mmCIF file of C-alpha atoms in Angstrom:
data_model
loop_
_atom_site.group_PDB
_atom_site.id
_atom_site.type_symbol
_atom_site.label_atom_id
_atom_site.label_comp_id
_atom_site.label_asym_id
_atom_site.label_seq_id
_atom_site.Cartn_x
_atom_site.Cartn_y
_atom_site.Cartn_z
ATOM 1 C CA MET B 1 3.100 -47.914 -16.533
ATOM 2 C CA GLU B 2 5.604 -46.185 -18.764
ATOM 3 C CA GLY B 3 3.200 -43.266 -19.196
ATOM 4 C CA GLN B 4 2.951 -42.850 -15.409
ATOM 5 C CA GLN B 5 6.745 -42.813 -15.107
ATOM 6 C CA LEU B 6 7.028 -40.168 -17.808
ATOM 7 C CA ALA B 7 4.364 -38.058 -16.094
ATOM 8 C CA PHE B 8 6.180 -38.402 -12.759
ATOM 9 C CA LEU B 9 9.523 -37.448 -14.313
ATOM 10 C CA LYS B 10 7.892 -34.445 -15.965
ATOM 11 C CA ILE B 11 6.427 -33.267 -12.655
ATOM 12 C CA LEU B 12 9.746 -33.890 -10.866
ATOM 13 C CA SER B 13 11.670 -31.967 -13.527
ATOM 14 C CA LYS B 14 9.266 -29.036 -13.302
ATOM 15 C CA ALA B 15 9.519 -29.031 -9.489
ATOM 16 C CA ILE B 16 13.335 -29.024 -9.597
ATOM 17 C CA THR B 17 13.372 -26.256 -12.213
ATOM 18 C CA THR B 18 10.946 -24.184 -10.149
ATOM 19 C CA PHE B 19 13.022 -24.654 -6.992
ATOM 20 C CA ILE B 20 16.250 -23.627 -8.749
ATOM 21 C CA SER B 21 14.523 -20.595 -10.252
ATOM 22 C CA ILE B 22 13.184 -19.549 -6.835
ATOM 23 C CA ALA B 23 16.606 -20.006 -5.200
ATOM 24 C CA ILE B 24 18.382 -17.935 -7.857
ATOM 25 C CA THR B 25 15.725 -15.212 -7.706
ATOM 26 C CA MET B 26 15.861 -14.914 -3.924
ATOM 27 C CA LEU B 27 19.665 -15.024 -3.895
ATOM 28 C CA GLY B 28 19.872 -12.252 -6.491
ATOM 29 C CA LEU B 29 17.306 -10.161 -4.647
ATOM 30 C CA LEU B 30 19.176 -10.509 -1.365
ATOM 31 C CA LEU B 31 22.545 -9.783 -2.959
ATOM 32 C CA VAL B 32 21.402 -6.590 -4.678
ATOM 33 C CA THR B 33 19.617 -5.310 -1.569
ATOM 34 C CA PHE B 34 22.543 -6.243 0.676
ATOM 35 C CA VAL B 35 25.093 -4.455 -1.503
ATOM 36 C CA ILE B 36 22.901 -1.357 -1.809
ATOM 37 C CA GLY B 37 22.486 -1.322 1.957
ATOM 38 C CA ARG B 38 26.231 -1.430 2.473
ATOM 39 C CA VAL B 39 27.065 1.360 0.008
ATOM 40 C CA MET B 40 24.319 3.748 1.133
ATOM 41 C CA PRO B 41 25.627 7.019 2.641
ATOM 42 C CA ILE B 42 24.016 6.118 5.988
ATOM 43 C CA ASP B 43 26.162 4.755 8.782
ATOM 44 C CA PRO B 44 24.353 1.994 10.752
ATOM 45 C CA VAL B 45 26.927 2.278 13.543
ATOM 46 C CA LEU B 46 26.071 5.936 14.161
ATOM 47 C CA ALA B 47 22.412 4.964 14.229
ATOM 48 C CA ILE B 48 23.250 2.784 17.235
ATOM 49 C CA VAL B 49 25.907 4.667 19.180
ATOM 50 C CA GLY B 50 25.032 8.246 18.203
ATOM 51 C CA GLU B 51 27.300 10.967 16.885
ATOM 52 C CA ARG B 52 28.829 11.749 20.283
ATOM 53 C CA ALA B 53 30.209 8.264 20.917
ATOM 54 C CA SER B 54 33.939 7.814 21.287
ATOM 55 C CA GLN B 55 36.053 6.248 18.545
ATOM 56 C CA ALA B 56 36.664 3.181 20.715
ATOM 57 C CA THR B 57 32.931 2.638 21.126
ATOM 58 C CA TYR B 58 32.385 3.183 17.413
ATOM 59 C CA ASP B 59 35.095 0.669 16.497
ATOM 60 C CA ALA B 60 33.752 -1.918 18.937
ATOM 61 C CA VAL B 61 30.235 -1.758 17.489
ATOM 62 C CA TYR B 62 31.636 -1.665 13.946
ATOM 63 C CA ASN B 63 33.506 -4.917 14.540
ATOM 64 C CA GLU B 64 30.594 -6.477 16.409
ATOM 65 C CA LEU B 65 28.338 -5.910 13.400
ATOM 66 C CA GLY B 66 30.929 -7.607 11.204
ATOM 67 C CA LEU B 67 31.428 -4.527 9.058
ATOM 68 C CA ASP B 68 35.191 -4.959 9.203
ATOM 69 C CA LYS B 69 34.970 -8.083 7.029
ATOM 70 C CA PRO B 70 34.792 -8.150 3.203
ATOM 71 C CA ILE B 71 31.287 -7.600 1.855
ATOM 72 C CA LEU B 72 31.022 -11.081 0.340
ATOM 73 C CA VAL B 73 31.935 -12.605 3.704
ATOM 74 C CA GLN B 74 29.274 -10.466 5.373
ATOM 75 C CA PHE B 75 26.763 -11.593 2.762
ATOM 76 C CA SER B 76 27.629 -15.279 3.202
ATOM 77 C CA TYR B 77 27.115 -14.965 6.973
ATOM 78 C CA TYR B 78 23.793 -13.292 6.380
ATOM 79 C CA ILE B 79 22.623 -15.998 3.950
ATOM 80 C CA TRP B 80 23.561 -18.674 6.490
ATOM 81 C CA ASP B 81 21.531 -16.930 9.181
ATOM 82 C CA VAL B 82 18.521 -16.478 6.875
ATOM 83 C CA LEU B 83 18.531 -20.175 5.984
ATOM 84 C CA HIS B 84 18.202 -20.833 9.718
ATOM 85 C CA GLY B 85 15.321 -18.385 10.031
ATOM 86 C CA ASP B 86 17.414 -15.661 11.643
ATOM 87 C CA PHE B 87 17.130 -12.179 10.132
ATOM 88 C CA GLY B 88 19.203 -10.647 12.890
ATOM 89 C CA ASP B 89 18.155 -8.053 15.439
ATOM 90 C CA SER B 90 16.768 -4.649 14.666
ATOM 91 C CA LEU B 91 19.286 -1.890 15.306
ATOM 92 C CA LEU B 92 16.526 0.400 16.558
ATOM 93 C CA ASN B 93 14.798 -1.712 19.196
ATOM 94 C CA ALA B 94 17.172 -4.693 19.612
ATOM 95 C CA ARG B 95 14.312 -7.118 18.954
ATOM 96 C CA PRO B 96 14.595 -9.968 16.431
ATOM 97 C CA VAL B 97 13.533 -8.742 12.994
ATOM 98 C CA SER B 98 11.476 -11.893 12.472
ATOM 99 C CA GLU B 99 9.330 -10.965 15.479
ATOM 100 C CA ASP B 100 8.860 -7.416 14.198
ATOM 101 C CA ILE B 101 7.809 -8.666 10.757
ATOM 102 C CA ALA B 102 5.414 -11.196 12.284
ATOM 103 C CA ARG B 103 3.873 -8.312 14.236
ATOM 104 C CA VAL B 104 3.476 -5.808 11.369
ATOM 105 C CA PHE B 105 2.795 -8.047 8.364
ATOM 106 C CA PRO B 106 -0.789 -9.059 9.346
ATOM 107 C CA ALA B 107 -1.804 -5.377 9.210
ATOM 108 C CA THR B 108 -0.594 -5.119 5.602
ATOM 109 C CA LEU B 109 -2.103 -8.492 4.718
ATOM 110 C CA GLU B 110 -5.493 -7.437 6.080
ATOM 111 C CA LEU B 111 -5.428 -4.100 4.253
ATOM 112 C CA ALA B 112 -4.186 -5.480 0.924
ATOM 113 C CA THR B 113 -6.563 -8.460 0.973
ATOM 114 C CA LEU B 114 -9.609 -6.267 1.479
ATOM 115 C CA GLY B 115 -8.301 -3.924 -1.218
ATOM 116 C CA ILE B 116 -7.803 -6.679 -3.808
ATOM 117 C CA LEU B 117 -11.234 -8.158 -3.031
ATOM 118 C CA LEU B 118 -12.834 -4.792 -3.748
ATOM 119 C CA GLY B 119 -10.729 -4.428 -6.883
ATOM 120 C CA VAL B 120 -11.687 -7.853 -8.250
ATOM 121 C CA ILE B 121 -15.375 -7.659 -7.332
ATOM 122 C CA LEU B 122 -15.789 -4.232 -8.941
ATOM 123 C CA GLY B 123 -13.122 -4.245 -11.657
ATOM 124 C CA THR B 124 -13.863 -7.579 -13.328
ATOM 125 C CA PRO B 125 -17.557 -7.027 -14.173
ATOM 126 C CA LEU B 126 -16.871 -3.384 -15.028
ATOM 127 C CA GLY B 127 -14.228 -4.450 -17.540
ATOM 128 C CA VAL B 128 -16.526 -7.062 -19.056
ATOM 129 C CA ILE B 129 -19.448 -4.632 -19.396
ATOM 130 C CA SER B 130 -17.153 -1.975 -20.845
ATOM 131 C CA ALA B 131 -15.952 -4.400 -23.535
ATOM 132 C CA VAL B 132 -19.435 -5.655 -24.346
ATOM 133 C CA ARG B 133 -20.754 -2.082 -24.615
ATOM 134 C CA GLN B 134 -17.706 -0.776 -26.460
ATOM 135 C CA GLY B 135 -18.141 2.850 -27.517
ATOM 136 C CA SER B 136 -21.233 3.428 -25.358
ATOM 137 C CA TRP B 137 -21.491 5.908 -22.499
ATOM 138 C CA ILE B 138 -20.978 3.021 -20.067
ATOM 139 C CA ASP B 139 -17.687 2.230 -21.773
ATOM 140 C CA GLN B 140 -16.611 5.869 -21.672
ATOM 141 C CA VAL B 141 -17.434 6.182 -17.963
ATOM 142 C CA ALA B 142 -15.630 2.936 -17.138
ATOM 143 C CA ARG B 143 -12.538 3.995 -19.064
ATOM 144 C CA PHE B 144 -12.541 7.396 -17.360
ATOM 145 C CA ILE B 145 -12.856 5.814 -13.906
ATOM 146 C CA ALA B 146 -10.007 3.432 -14.699
ATOM 147 C CA LEU B 147 -7.818 6.213 -16.099
ATOM 148 C CA VAL B 148 -8.296 8.400 -13.012
ATOM 149 C CA GLY B 149 -7.632 5.518 -10.629
ATOM 150 C CA TYR B 150 -4.549 4.365 -12.487
ATOM 151 C CA SER B 151 -2.937 7.778 -12.974
ATOM 152 C CA MET B 152 -3.967 9.786 -9.903
ATOM 153 C CA PRO B 153 -1.292 9.884 -7.139
ATOM 154 C CA ILE B 154 -2.515 7.633 -4.360
ATOM 155 C CA PHE B 155 -1.087 9.855 -1.615
ATOM 156 C CA TRP B 156 -3.237 12.752 -2.911
ATOM 157 C CA LEU B 157 -6.344 10.556 -2.965
ATOM 158 C CA GLY B 158 -5.530 9.433 0.570
ATOM 159 C CA LEU B 159 -5.185 12.972 1.889
ATOM 160 C CA MET B 160 -8.386 14.089 0.141
ATOM 161 C CA GLY B 161 -10.203 11.034 1.465
ATOM 162 C CA LEU B 162 -9.134 11.778 5.019
ATOM 163 C CA LEU B 163 -10.087 15.417 4.673
ATOM 164 C CA ILE B 164 -13.551 14.749 3.220
ATOM 165 C CA PHE B 165 -14.773 11.465 4.696
ATOM 166 C CA TYR B 166 -13.063 11.736 8.105
ATOM 167 C CA GLY B 167 -12.392 15.410 8.736
ATOM 168 C CA ILE B 168 -15.540 16.957 7.225
ATOM 169 C CA LEU B 169 -18.215 14.250 6.998
ATOM 170 C CA GLY B 170 -17.030 11.985 9.827
ATOM 171 C CA TRP B 171 -18.200 8.864 7.994
ATOM 172 C CA VAL B 172 -15.062 6.796 8.654
ATOM 173 C CA GLY B 173 -12.491 6.341 11.375
ATOM 174 C CA GLY B 174 -9.255 8.282 11.370
ATOM 175 C CA PRO B 175 -5.656 7.138 10.998
ATOM 176 C CA GLY B 176 -4.584 3.926 12.703
ATOM 177 C CA ARG B 177 -6.283 0.550 12.965
ATOM 178 C CA LEU B 178 -8.437 1.252 16.029
ATOM 179 C CA ASP B 179 -9.484 4.050 18.318
ATOM 180 C CA ILE B 180 -7.255 4.138 21.407
ATOM 181 C CA PHE B 181 -10.144 3.046 23.614
ATOM 182 C CA PHE B 182 -10.511 -0.279 21.747
ATOM 183 C CA GLU B 183 -6.845 -1.270 21.688
ATOM 184 C CA ASP B 184 -5.842 -4.492 23.496
ATOM 185 C CA ILE B 185 -9.469 -5.418 24.202
ATOM 186 C CA ILE B 186 -9.509 -8.606 22.138
ATOM 187 C CA PRO B 187 -6.801 -11.316 22.173
ATOM 188 C CA VAL B 188 -4.380 -11.301 19.225
ATOM 189 C CA ARG B 189 -4.642 -14.540 17.275
ATOM 190 C CA THR B 190 -4.041 -13.762 13.625
ATOM 191 C CA GLY B 191 -2.913 -10.130 13.930
ATOM 192 C CA MET B 192 -5.769 -9.117 11.619
ATOM 193 C CA ILE B 193 -8.182 -7.140 13.763
ATOM 194 C CA LEU B 194 -11.283 -7.857 11.677
ATOM 195 C CA VAL B 195 -10.638 -11.599 11.902
ATOM 196 C CA ASP B 196 -9.648 -11.496 15.576
ATOM 197 C CA SER B 197 -12.774 -9.520 16.489
ATOM 198 C CA ILE B 198 -14.941 -12.084 14.685
ATOM 199 C CA ILE B 199 -13.211 -14.912 16.545
ATOM 200 C CA ALA B 200 -13.711 -13.040 19.820
ATOM 201 C CA GLN B 201 -17.340 -12.309 18.806
ATOM 202 C CA ASN B 202 -16.851 -8.654 19.616
ATOM 203 C CA GLY B 203 -19.036 -6.644 17.257
ATOM 204 C CA VAL B 204 -18.066 -3.281 18.750
ATOM 205 C CA VAL B 205 -14.360 -3.759 17.979
ATOM 206 C CA PHE B 206 -15.213 -5.167 14.543
ATOM 207 C CA ARG B 207 -17.261 -2.102 13.614
ATOM 208 C CA ASN B 208 -14.577 0.249 14.888
ATOM 209 C CA ALA B 209 -11.839 -1.609 12.980
ATOM 210 C CA LEU B 210 -14.001 -1.628 9.855
ATOM 211 C CA SER B 211 -14.516 2.133 10.091
ATOM 212 C CA HIS B 212 -10.727 2.602 10.131
ATOM 213 C CA ILE B 213 -9.833 0.180 7.354
ATOM 214 C CA ILE B 214 -12.619 0.967 4.899
ATOM 215 C CA LEU B 215 -11.077 4.183 3.535
ATOM 216 C CA PRO B 216 -7.470 2.992 2.951
ATOM 217 C CA ALA B 217 -8.761 -0.352 1.652
ATOM 218 C CA SER B 218 -11.114 1.450 -0.723
ATOM 219 C CA LEU B 219 -8.237 3.540 -2.056
ATOM 220 C CA LEU B 220 -6.126 0.437 -2.680
ATOM 221 C CA GLY B 221 -9.199 -1.275 -4.100
ATOM 222 C CA TYR B 222 -9.784 1.640 -6.466
ATOM 223 C CA TYR B 223 -6.161 1.505 -7.594
ATOM 224 C CA SER B 224 -6.311 -2.251 -8.272
ATOM 225 C CA MET B 225 -9.802 -1.947 -9.774
ATOM 226 C CA ALA B 226 -8.502 0.531 -12.351
ATOM 227 C CA TYR B 227 -5.789 -1.896 -13.458
ATOM 228 C CA ILE B 228 -8.070 -4.939 -13.452
ATOM 229 C CA THR B 229 -10.801 -3.061 -15.357
ATOM 230 C CA ARG B 230 -8.408 -1.973 -18.101
ATOM 231 C CA MET B 231 -6.883 -5.426 -18.521
ATOM 232 C CA THR B 232 -10.250 -7.232 -18.381
ATOM 233 C CA ARG B 233 -11.651 -4.907 -21.039
ATOM 234 C CA SER B 234 -8.621 -5.476 -23.273
ATOM 235 C CA PHE B 235 -8.796 -9.266 -22.894
ATOM 236 C CA MET B 236 -12.538 -9.348 -23.535
ATOM 237 C CA LEU B 237 -12.310 -7.173 -26.651
ATOM 238 C CA GLU B 238 -9.784 -9.586 -28.100
ATOM 239 C CA GLN B 239 -12.046 -12.572 -27.410
ATOM 240 C CA LEU B 240 -15.259 -10.920 -28.599
ATOM 241 C CA SER B 241 -13.655 -10.236 -31.973
ATOM 242 C CA SER B 242 -12.741 -13.910 -32.427
ATOM 243 C CA GLU B 243 -14.456 -16.187 -34.925
ATOM 244 C CA TYR B 244 -15.624 -18.697 -32.326
ATOM 245 C CA ILE B 245 -17.745 -15.963 -30.696
ATOM 246 C CA LEU B 246 -19.453 -15.299 -34.038
ATOM 247 C CA THR B 247 -20.022 -19.034 -34.431
ATOM 248 C CA ALA B 248 -21.564 -19.260 -30.953
ATOM 249 C CA ARG B 249 -23.972 -16.444 -31.757
ATOM 250 C CA ILE B 250 -24.924 -18.028 -35.083
ATOM 251 C CA LYS B 251 -25.751 -21.244 -33.225
ATOM 252 C CA GLY B 252 -28.310 -19.279 -31.232
ATOM 253 C CA LEU B 253 -26.599 -19.140 -27.830
ATOM 254 C CA SER B 254 -27.807 -16.400 -25.513
ATOM 255 C CA GLU B 255 -25.668 -13.308 -25.055
ATOM 256 C CA ARG B 256 -25.069 -14.327 -21.441
ATOM 257 C CA GLN B 257 -23.719 -17.720 -22.529
ATOM 258 C CA VAL B 258 -21.535 -16.118 -25.186
ATOM 259 C CA ILE B 259 -20.042 -13.536 -22.832
ATOM 260 C CA TRP B 260 -19.634 -15.480 -19.609
ATOM 261 C CA GLY B 261 -19.608 -19.066 -20.840
ATOM 262 C CA HIS B 262 -17.212 -18.575 -23.731
ATOM 263 C CA ALA B 263 -15.391 -15.217 -23.874
ATOM 264 C CA PHE B 264 -14.866 -14.730 -20.134
ATOM 265 C CA LYS B 265 -13.975 -18.383 -19.660
ATOM 266 C CA ASN B 266 -11.081 -17.967 -22.083
ATOM 267 C CA ILE B 267 -9.585 -14.957 -20.285
ATOM 268 C CA ARG B 268 -9.536 -16.480 -16.804
ATOM 269 C CA VAL B 269 -5.916 -17.616 -17.071
ATOM 270 C CA GLN B 270 -4.801 -14.138 -18.124
ATOM 271 C CA LEU B 271 -6.829 -12.571 -15.311
ATOM 272 C CA ILE B 272 -5.123 -14.814 -12.781
ATOM 273 C CA THR B 273 -1.786 -13.214 -13.632
ATOM 274 C CA VAL B 274 -3.271 -9.710 -13.505
ATOM 275 C CA ILE B 275 -4.905 -10.297 -10.121
ATOM 276 C CA ALA B 276 -1.802 -11.983 -8.666
ATOM 277 C CA LEU B 277 0.452 -9.117 -9.744
ATOM 278 C CA SER B 278 -2.038 -6.555 -8.479
ATOM 279 C CA TYR B 279 -2.279 -8.308 -5.110
ATOM 280 C CA ALA B 280 1.511 -8.525 -4.830
ATOM 281 C CA SER B 281 1.826 -4.832 -5.642
ATOM 282 C CA LEU B 282 -0.643 -3.978 -2.869
ATOM 283 C CA LEU B 283 1.248 -6.104 -0.349
ATOM 284 C CA GLU B 284 4.569 -4.609 -1.379
ATOM 285 C CA GLY B 285 3.703 -1.133 -2.576
ATOM 286 C CA SER B 286 1.177 0.218 -0.083
ATOM 287 C CA VAL B 287 3.889 2.280 1.636
ATOM 288 C CA LEU B 288 2.343 5.683 0.954
ATOM 289 C CA THR B 289 -1.098 4.500 2.039
ATOM 290 C CA GLU B 290 0.289 3.089 5.278
ATOM 291 C CA ILE B 291 2.187 6.279 6.013
ATOM 292 C CA ILE B 292 -0.798 8.560 5.282
ATOM 293 C CA PHE B 293 -3.169 6.490 7.415
ATOM 294 C CA SER B 294 -0.600 5.655 10.141
ATOM 295 C CA TRP B 295 -1.117 2.003 9.320
ATOM 296 C CA PRO B 296 1.495 -0.113 11.161
ATOM 297 C CA GLY B 297 2.246 -2.486 8.287
ATOM 298 C CA ILE B 298 5.373 -3.864 6.673
ATOM 299 C CA GLY B 299 5.591 -0.977 4.200
ATOM 300 C CA SER B 300 5.913 1.693 6.866
ATOM 301 C CA TYR B 301 8.146 -0.632 8.903
ATOM 302 C CA VAL B 302 10.667 -1.098 6.073
ATOM 303 C CA THR B 303 10.538 2.605 5.198
ATOM 304 C CA THR B 304 11.315 3.617 8.774
ATOM 305 C CA ALA B 305 14.096 1.040 8.927
ATOM 306 C CA LEU B 306 15.614 2.295 5.671
ATOM 307 C CA LEU B 307 15.649 5.907 6.858
ATOM 308 C CA SER B 308 17.299 4.784 10.088
ATOM 309 C CA ALA B 309 19.915 2.601 8.356
ATOM 310 C CA ASP B 310 18.477 -0.502 10.047
ATOM 311 C CA MET B 311 19.554 -2.853 7.263
ATOM 312 C CA ASN B 312 18.650 -6.024 9.134
ATOM 313 C CA ALA B 313 15.038 -4.887 9.137
ATOM 314 C CA VAL B 314 15.220 -3.739 5.505
ATOM 315 C CA LEU B 315 16.677 -7.040 4.344
ATOM 316 C CA GLY B 316 14.174 -9.020 6.397
ATOM 317 C CA GLY B 317 11.301 -7.104 4.858
ATOM 318 C CA THR B 318 12.806 -7.588 1.398
ATOM 319 C CA VAL B 319 12.953 -11.351 1.901
ATOM 320 C CA VAL B 320 9.305 -11.457 2.961
ATOM 321 C CA ILE B 321 8.172 -9.324 0.026
ATOM 322 C CA GLY B 322 10.237 -11.423 -2.375
ATOM 323 C CA LEU B 323 8.699 -14.604 -0.993
ATOM 324 C CA ILE B 324 5.250 -13.103 -1.510
ATOM 325 C CA PHE B 325 5.941 -12.559 -5.203
ATOM 326 C CA VAL B 326 7.369 -16.069 -5.547
ATOM 327 C CA CYS B 327 4.441 -17.697 -3.729
ATOM 328 C CA LEU B 328 1.893 -15.794 -5.789
ATOM 329 C CA ASN B 329 3.660 -16.854 -8.980
ATOM 330 C CA ILE B 330 3.577 -20.474 -7.841
ATOM 331 C CA LEU B 331 -0.114 -20.125 -6.986
ATOM 332 C CA SER B 332 -0.741 -18.666 -10.435
ATOM 333 C CA ASP B 333 0.954 -21.681 -12.036
ATOM 334 C CA LEU B 334 -1.211 -24.046 -10.001
ATOM 335 C CA LEU B 335 -4.369 -22.192 -10.988
ATOM 336 C CA TYR B 336 -3.263 -22.278 -14.635
ATOM 337 C CA GLY B 337 -3.394 -26.070 -14.466
ATOM 338 C CA ILE B 338 -6.903 -25.971 -13.004
ATOM 339 C CA PHE B 339 -8.445 -23.473 -15.418
ATOM 340 C CA ASP B 340 -6.423 -24.486 -18.478
ATOM 341 C CA PRO B 341 -5.235 -28.115 -18.498
ATOM 342 C CA ARG B 342 -3.274 -27.383 -21.694
ATOM 343 C CA SER B 343 -0.747 -25.406 -19.587
ATOM 344 C CA LYS B 344 0.288 -28.503 -17.641
#
């Protein structure tokens, strides 16, 4: 009984510590972004009223936005609204920012998810094979592929991909998520066109959406694959040089059991962190890809809002992206406990 109480108190303490850490992280993220937004040399009032508005109109909007109050007071009001699920209205279209984010985020989620799946499926075995065949031509090719993918500017790869596979060869669809003819044909349920077309059992829309997403998703997948390949290879080399691997081979275990049953098993926890960070970076950092391919996701939405001094939209997007990182970190901790009970 006493052991159960200690276990419960340990879990409760960890939960409270995690909650406090999340609250402090999100508060710091919001504060820094809010202050930067207020000191930027872009006037949000002019973005609304225009440069030809009278001083009276300018002052009225300035006061209505609460810009006449001290910055800490403005920030406290904003925090209160966020805690109630209110990110304010966009200065560009007067719609609630929460509705805009709910509309654009599924596009980024769909693109990044397909990209990370490609990265994991291709990068993990490539990293393992590269480590096992260290110094061979396979290892050299894998390292070269990873180096190119990790160092090559993604906007250049995107432009070259569009030019070759869309402009010259015509193998994939062009910018955007669908051809104009297929827009608004299927009902929106998840906001992810591939999923919605499957639910609607519309193969024509699915194939058209797939032709549009395959190129940008492949580019993001290549970028994440390069990172995952390098890290997997590094982790595997460390394990393969360990004494327990030599012992397993002396006992007569097959090479497959040694590699996948022992070495790879011991790097799973490390790979979880690598994959989680890579996925978060795709969800947060696919701005250039979305702009190049006219992909209406959260990256292009926040970028447009920032250039237009729409700080409500910028802060709303920042909160969502911050929550993504926090949630993925929490998921990583949960998976640690599954794959490595010692981490509990």
